[in-house]
Amino acid sequence: KQEVTQIPAALSVPEGENLVLNCSFTDSAIYNLQWFRQDPGKGLTSLLLIQSSQREQTSGRLNASLDKSSGRSTLYIAASQPGDSATYLCAVDSNYQLIWGAGTKLIIKP
Amino acid sequence: GAGVSQTPSNKVTEKGKYVELRCDPISGHTALYWYRQSLGQGPEFLIYFQGTGAADDSGLPNDRFFAVRPEGSVSTLKIQRTERGDSAVYLCASSLTGGDRVTGELFFGEGSRLTVL
């Protein structure tokens, strides 16, 4: 059974720092992996989607990598801003369903 | 519409009552998903529609939960004899692609927060 873990559960850093969020999954047979952002009381916004054949995807200050063999993905955020404060969730498409991590709550301090 | 719309945004009901939650997906999106999210957790899959049919309903927790999408656009999640444990945010998402699996970007609504007293 696929399980997705995100560590740390919460992270607080000063504005301007580069940071890395981690996502690990137990079954490497995935179709794709997505990173989402969730603001308090809001729905989820898709940030990046990495197909299983890809190693990374980039969008602006965000870069997501995927290493299927080790069951890991990272989301790199460059030059963090207070507006980046949110909960970041990863989800893997595994066995025809999206399996989600519990998220990392990120706080960027001005 | 411009985005996925969910109504009501908040619903408070008493244990044992019947509840309907509505999702209006992005126009043209054939795939529609229902998830349930409890505080501090990631979303939990409930059901996936491709067009009018439920392609995968394996996430529905029991027979008190049912969902329909009669015309392939708007979907309604129905919960009978609500229990306190049903309290959660119910999220709807749609995708342009879909087919047999999640292949495209998902667009989420803001969710319906259900509280069962």
mmCIF file of C-alpha atoms in Angstrom:
data_model
loop_
_atom_site.group_PDB
_atom_site.id
_atom_site.type_symbol
_atom_site.label_atom_id
_atom_site.label_comp_id
_atom_site.label_asym_id
_atom_site.label_seq_id
_atom_site.Cartn_x
_atom_site.Cartn_y
_atom_site.Cartn_z
ATOM 1 C CA LYS A 1 0.000 0.000 0.000
ATOM 2 C CA GLN A 2 1.390 3.376 -1.043
ATOM 3 C CA GLU A 3 2.190 5.758 1.798
ATOM 4 C CA VAL A 4 3.350 9.348 1.423
ATOM 5 C CA THR A 5 5.261 11.166 4.142
ATOM 6 C CA GLN A 6 6.242 14.817 4.361
ATOM 7 C CA ILE A 7 8.928 16.019 6.739
ATOM 8 C CA PRO A 8 9.030 18.395 8.479
ATOM 9 C CA ALA A 9 5.401 18.943 9.438
ATOM 10 C CA ALA A 10 6.150 22.624 9.970
ATOM 11 C CA LEU A 11 8.957 24.989 9.027
ATOM 12 C CA SER A 12 9.628 28.630 9.855
ATOM 13 C CA VAL A 13 12.389 30.561 8.100
ATOM 14 C CA PRO A 14 13.350 34.215 7.602
ATOM 15 C CA GLU A 15 12.404 35.939 4.392
ATOM 16 C CA GLY A 16 14.929 35.590 1.576
ATOM 17 C CA GLU A 17 16.202 32.137 2.457
ATOM 18 C CA ASN A 18 16.234 29.244 0.026
ATOM 19 C CA LEU A 19 14.500 26.167 1.404
ATOM 20 C CA VAL A 20 13.699 22.555 0.605
ATOM 21 C CA LEU A 21 10.556 20.615 1.421
ATOM 22 C CA ASN A 22 10.670 16.837 1.370
ATOM 23 C CA CYS A 23 8.221 14.176 0.231
ATOM 24 C CA SER A 24 8.833 10.443 0.383
ATOM 25 C CA PHE A 25 6.745 7.543 -0.872
ATOM 26 C CA THR A 26 6.985 3.827 -0.231
ATOM 27 C CA ASP A 27 6.096 2.378 -3.640
ATOM 28 C CA SER A 28 8.228 3.586 -6.555
ATOM 29 C CA ALA A 29 5.635 2.473 -9.125
ATOM 30 C CA ILE A 30 4.054 5.872 -9.533
ATOM 31 C CA TYR A 31 2.606 7.524 -12.614
ATOM 32 C CA ASN A 32 3.292 11.095 -11.580
ATOM 33 C CA LEU A 33 3.793 13.307 -8.543
ATOM 34 C CA GLN A 34 2.268 16.705 -7.917
ATOM 35 C CA TRP A 35 3.024 19.478 -5.470
ATOM 36 C CA PHE A 36 0.163 21.635 -4.227
ATOM 37 C CA ARG A 37 -0.183 24.723 -2.094
ATOM 38 C CA GLN A 38 -3.043 25.227 0.365
ATOM 39 C CA ASP A 39 -3.831 28.529 2.059
ATOM 40 C CA PRO A 40 -5.893 28.544 5.286
ATOM 41 C CA GLY A 41 -9.568 27.886 4.594
ATOM 42 C CA LYS A 42 -8.911 27.558 0.890
ATOM 43 C CA GLY A 43 -8.720 24.798 -1.682
ATOM 44 C CA LEU A 44 -5.539 23.456 -3.184
ATOM 45 C CA THR A 45 -3.562 25.054 -5.985
ATOM 46 C CA SER A 46 -1.416 22.874 -8.220
ATOM 47 C CA LEU A 47 2.181 24.097 -8.343
ATOM 48 C CA LEU A 48 4.118 21.498 -10.298
ATOM 49 C CA LEU A 49 3.411 18.118 -11.865
ATOM 50 C CA ILE A 50 6.275 15.707 -12.569
ATOM 51 C CA GLN A 51 5.621 12.708 -14.786
ATOM 52 C CA SER A 52 7.338 9.473 -13.769
ATOM 53 C CA SER A 53 9.715 9.769 -16.737
ATOM 54 C CA GLN A 54 10.877 13.225 -15.661
ATOM 55 C CA ARG A 55 13.510 14.190 -13.110
ATOM 56 C CA GLU A 56 12.419 17.751 -12.366
ATOM 57 C CA GLN A 57 10.061 20.590 -13.169
ATOM 58 C CA THR A 58 10.539 24.313 -12.689
ATOM 59 C CA SER A 59 8.104 27.183 -12.359
ATOM 60 C CA GLY A 60 9.473 30.582 -11.407
ATOM 61 C CA ARG A 61 11.143 30.331 -8.000
ATOM 62 C CA LEU A 62 9.966 26.747 -7.544
ATOM 63 C CA ASN A 63 11.819 23.621 -8.585
ATOM 64 C CA ALA A 64 10.583 20.113 -7.922
ATOM 65 C CA SER A 65 12.708 17.019 -8.334
ATOM 66 C CA LEU A 66 11.746 13.371 -8.479
ATOM 67 C CA ASP A 67 13.861 10.293 -7.710
ATOM 68 C CA LYS A 68 11.572 7.315 -8.162
ATOM 69 C CA SER A 69 14.161 4.710 -7.242
ATOM 70 C CA SER A 70 14.673 6.206 -3.803
ATOM 71 C CA GLY A 71 11.026 7.206 -3.387
ATOM 72 C CA ARG A 72 11.748 10.877 -2.874
ATOM 73 C CA SER A 73 10.731 14.251 -4.188
ATOM 74 C CA THR A 74 11.866 17.683 -3.093
ATOM 75 C CA LEU A 75 10.346 21.100 -3.610
ATOM 76 C CA TYR A 76 12.946 23.848 -3.685
ATOM 77 C CA ILE A 77 11.791 27.415 -3.066
ATOM 78 C CA ALA A 78 14.296 30.130 -3.912
ATOM 79 C CA ALA A 79 14.426 33.538 -2.264
ATOM 80 C CA SER A 80 11.419 32.888 -0.028
ATOM 81 C CA GLN A 81 8.822 35.626 0.497
ATOM 82 C CA PRO A 82 6.136 36.112 3.176
ATOM 83 C CA GLY A 83 3.536 35.363 0.479
ATOM 84 C CA ASP A 84 4.959 31.848 0.227
ATOM 85 C CA SER A 85 3.540 31.089 3.676
ATOM 86 C CA ALA A 86 1.085 28.217 3.241
ATOM 87 C CA THR A 87 0.840 24.456 3.617
ATOM 88 C CA TYR A 88 2.554 22.504 0.848
ATOM 89 C CA LEU A 89 1.296 19.024 0.002
ATOM 90 C CA CYS A 90 2.639 16.393 -2.333
ATOM 91 C CA ALA A 91 0.487 13.726 -3.954
ATOM 92 C CA VAL A 92 1.458 10.667 -5.972
ATOM 93 C CA ASP A 93 -0.643 9.082 -8.675
ATOM 94 C CA SER A 94 -0.399 5.461 -7.660
ATOM 95 C CA ASN A 95 -2.662 2.621 -8.671
ATOM 96 C CA TYR A 96 -5.255 4.957 -10.229
ATOM 97 C CA GLN A 97 -5.639 7.183 -7.169
ATOM 98 C CA LEU A 98 -3.901 10.225 -5.752
ATOM 99 C CA ILE A 99 -2.258 9.417 -2.420
ATOM 100 C CA TRP A 100 -1.447 12.492 -0.356
ATOM 101 C CA GLY A 101 1.036 13.494 2.271
ATOM 102 C CA ALA A 102 -0.151 15.421 5.314
ATOM 103 C CA GLY A 103 1.718 18.536 4.209
ATOM 104 C CA THR A 104 4.407 20.867 5.482
ATOM 105 C CA LYS A 105 3.197 24.115 7.015
ATOM 106 C CA LEU A 106 5.609 26.822 5.922
ATOM 107 C CA ILE A 107 5.914 30.213 7.614
ATOM 108 C CA ILE A 108 8.144 32.857 6.086
ATOM 109 C CA LYS A 109 9.010 35.562 8.619
ATOM 110 C CA PRO A 110 9.373 39.122 7.279
ATOM 111 C CA GLY B 1 -17.082 28.858 -15.089
ATOM 112 C CA ALA B 2 -13.747 30.370 -14.259
ATOM 113 C CA GLY B 3 -12.985 27.889 -11.526
ATOM 114 C CA VAL B 4 -14.405 24.991 -9.555
ATOM 115 C CA SER B 5 -17.319 26.165 -7.453
ATOM 116 C CA GLN B 6 -18.553 24.389 -4.329
ATOM 117 C CA THR B 7 -21.672 25.086 -2.320
ATOM 118 C CA PRO B 8 -22.367 25.521 0.486
ATOM 119 C CA SER B 9 -19.044 26.787 1.785
ATOM 120 C CA ASN B 10 -20.135 25.918 5.311
ATOM 121 C CA LYS B 11 -22.783 23.515 6.550
ATOM 122 C CA VAL B 12 -23.703 22.810 10.158
ATOM 123 C CA THR B 13 -26.110 19.974 10.735
ATOM 124 C CA GLU B 14 -27.278 17.682 13.479
ATOM 125 C CA LYS B 15 -26.359 14.038 13.821
ATOM 126 C CA GLY B 16 -28.678 11.848 11.794
ATOM 127 C CA LYS B 17 -29.618 14.478 9.204
ATOM 128 C CA TYR B 18 -29.194 14.259 5.427
ATOM 129 C CA VAL B 19 -26.738 16.551 3.640
ATOM 130 C CA GLU B 20 -26.020 17.414 0.015
ATOM 131 C CA LEU B 21 -22.842 19.100 -1.167
ATOM 132 C CA ARG B 22 -22.605 20.499 -4.677
ATOM 133 C CA CYS B 23 -19.652 20.851 -7.038
ATOM 134 C CA ASP B 24 -19.663 22.793 -10.300
ATOM 135 C CA PRO B 25 -16.449 21.940 -12.194
ATOM 136 C CA ILE B 26 -14.605 23.960 -14.780
ATOM 137 C CA SER B 27 -16.509 23.919 -18.057
ATOM 138 C CA GLY B 28 -15.242 21.174 -20.353
ATOM 139 C CA HIS B 29 -13.495 19.163 -17.653
ATOM 140 C CA THR B 30 -14.572 15.554 -17.979
ATOM 141 C CA ALA B 31 -12.907 14.249 -14.825
ATOM 142 C CA LEU B 32 -14.292 15.161 -11.397
ATOM 143 C CA TYR B 33 -13.009 14.076 -7.998
ATOM 144 C CA TRP B 34 -14.321 14.261 -4.448
ATOM 145 C CA TYR B 35 -11.917 14.287 -1.502
ATOM 146 C CA ARG B 36 -12.359 14.663 2.234
ATOM 147 C CA GLN B 37 -9.817 16.508 4.365
ATOM 148 C CA SER B 38 -9.592 16.499 8.130
ATOM 149 C CA LEU B 39 -7.592 19.073 10.057
ATOM 150 C CA GLY B 40 -3.850 18.557 9.721
ATOM 151 C CA GLN B 41 -4.229 15.760 7.186
ATOM 152 C CA GLY B 42 -3.899 15.454 3.455
ATOM 153 C CA PRO B 43 -7.015 14.921 1.356
ATOM 154 C CA GLU B 44 -8.558 11.460 1.358
ATOM 155 C CA PHE B 45 -9.916 10.158 -1.945
ATOM 156 C CA LEU B 46 -13.650 9.453 -2.050
ATOM 157 C CA ILE B 47 -14.829 9.061 -5.638
ATOM 158 C CA TYR B 48 -13.816 9.844 -9.213
ATOM 159 C CA PHE B 49 -16.143 10.515 -12.156
ATOM 160 C CA GLN B 50 -15.258 10.315 -15.824
ATOM 161 C CA GLY B 51 -18.175 11.960 -17.557
ATOM 162 C CA THR B 52 -21.419 10.782 -15.991
ATOM 163 C CA GLY B 53 -20.112 7.516 -14.579
ATOM 164 C CA ALA B 54 -18.301 6.813 -11.365
ATOM 165 C CA ALA B 55 -15.005 5.340 -12.566
ATOM 166 C CA ASP B 56 -13.778 4.656 -9.047
ATOM 167 C CA ASP B 57 -15.861 4.874 -5.871
ATOM 168 C CA SER B 58 -13.568 2.780 -3.711
ATOM 169 C CA GLY B 59 -12.890 5.671 -1.363
ATOM 170 C CA LEU B 60 -16.474 6.096 -0.174
ATOM 171 C CA PRO B 61 -16.303 5.076 3.497
ATOM 172 C CA ASN B 62 -19.687 3.326 3.684
ATOM 173 C CA ASP B 63 -23.117 3.166 2.093
ATOM 174 C CA ARG B 64 -24.236 6.390 3.769
ATOM 175 C CA PHE B 65 -22.156 8.224 1.160
ATOM 176 C CA PHE B 66 -23.278 8.518 -2.441
ATOM 177 C CA ALA B 67 -22.408 10.835 -5.323
ATOM 178 C CA VAL B 68 -23.960 11.562 -8.686
ATOM 179 C CA ARG B 69 -23.072 13.458 -11.817
ATOM 180 C CA PRO B 70 -26.139 12.968 -14.025
ATOM 181 C CA GLU B 71 -25.218 15.250 -16.924
ATOM 182 C CA GLY B 72 -21.460 15.003 -16.773
ATOM 183 C CA SER B 73 -20.933 18.443 -15.273
ATOM 184 C CA VAL B 74 -22.313 19.323 -11.813
ATOM 185 C CA SER B 75 -21.870 16.668 -9.142
ATOM 186 C CA THR B 76 -23.628 16.212 -5.813
ATOM 187 C CA LEU B 77 -22.178 14.352 -2.843
ATOM 188 C CA LYS B 78 -24.936 13.005 -0.619
ATOM 189 C CA ILE B 79 -24.475 11.903 2.979
ATOM 190 C CA GLN B 80 -27.280 10.128 4.802
ATOM 191 C CA ARG B 81 -27.693 9.804 8.569
ATOM 192 C CA THR B 82 -24.719 12.034 9.236
ATOM 193 C CA GLU B 83 -22.383 11.188 12.104
ATOM 194 C CA ARG B 84 -19.987 13.420 14.047
ATOM 195 C CA GLY B 85 -17.083 11.634 12.381
ATOM 196 C CA ASP B 86 -18.254 12.931 9.014
ATOM 197 C CA SER B 87 -17.176 16.435 10.012
ATOM 198 C CA ALA B 88 -14.455 17.540 7.596
ATOM 199 C CA VAL B 89 -13.821 19.743 4.595
ATOM 200 C CA TYR B 90 -15.124 18.119 1.427
ATOM 201 C CA LEU B 91 -13.073 19.116 -1.592
ATOM 202 C CA CYS B 92 -14.009 18.802 -5.234
ATOM 203 C CA ALA B 93 -11.519 18.899 -8.107
ATOM 204 C CA SER B 94 -11.777 18.695 -11.853
ATOM 205 C CA SER B 95 -9.321 17.880 -14.592
ATOM 206 C CA LEU B 96 -9.365 18.350 -18.337
ATOM 207 C CA THR B 97 -7.925 14.906 -18.952
ATOM 208 C CA GLY B 98 -8.490 11.957 -16.663
ATOM 209 C CA GLY B 99 -9.267 8.831 -18.581
ATOM 210 C CA ASP B 100 -8.265 5.859 -16.522
ATOM 211 C CA ARG B 101 -6.021 7.791 -14.208
ATOM 212 C CA VAL B 102 -5.011 11.194 -13.021
ATOM 213 C CA THR B 103 -2.900 12.493 -15.851
ATOM 214 C CA GLY B 104 -3.505 16.176 -15.821
ATOM 215 C CA GLU B 105 -3.422 19.112 -13.517
ATOM 216 C CA LEU B 106 -6.152 19.153 -10.906
ATOM 217 C CA PHE B 107 -8.115 22.307 -10.158
ATOM 218 C CA PHE B 108 -9.708 22.401 -6.722
ATOM 219 C CA GLY B 109 -12.673 24.263 -5.330
ATOM 220 C CA GLU B 110 -12.450 25.969 -1.947
ATOM 221 C CA GLY B 111 -14.305 23.152 -0.286
ATOM 222 C CA SER B 112 -17.444 22.682 1.778
ATOM 223 C CA ARG B 113 -16.815 22.599 5.513
ATOM 224 C CA LEU B 114 -19.259 20.174 7.124
ATOM 225 C CA THR B 115 -19.807 20.200 10.868
ATOM 226 C CA VAL B 116 -22.021 17.542 12.397
ATOM 227 C CA LEU B 117 -23.126 18.382 15.932
#
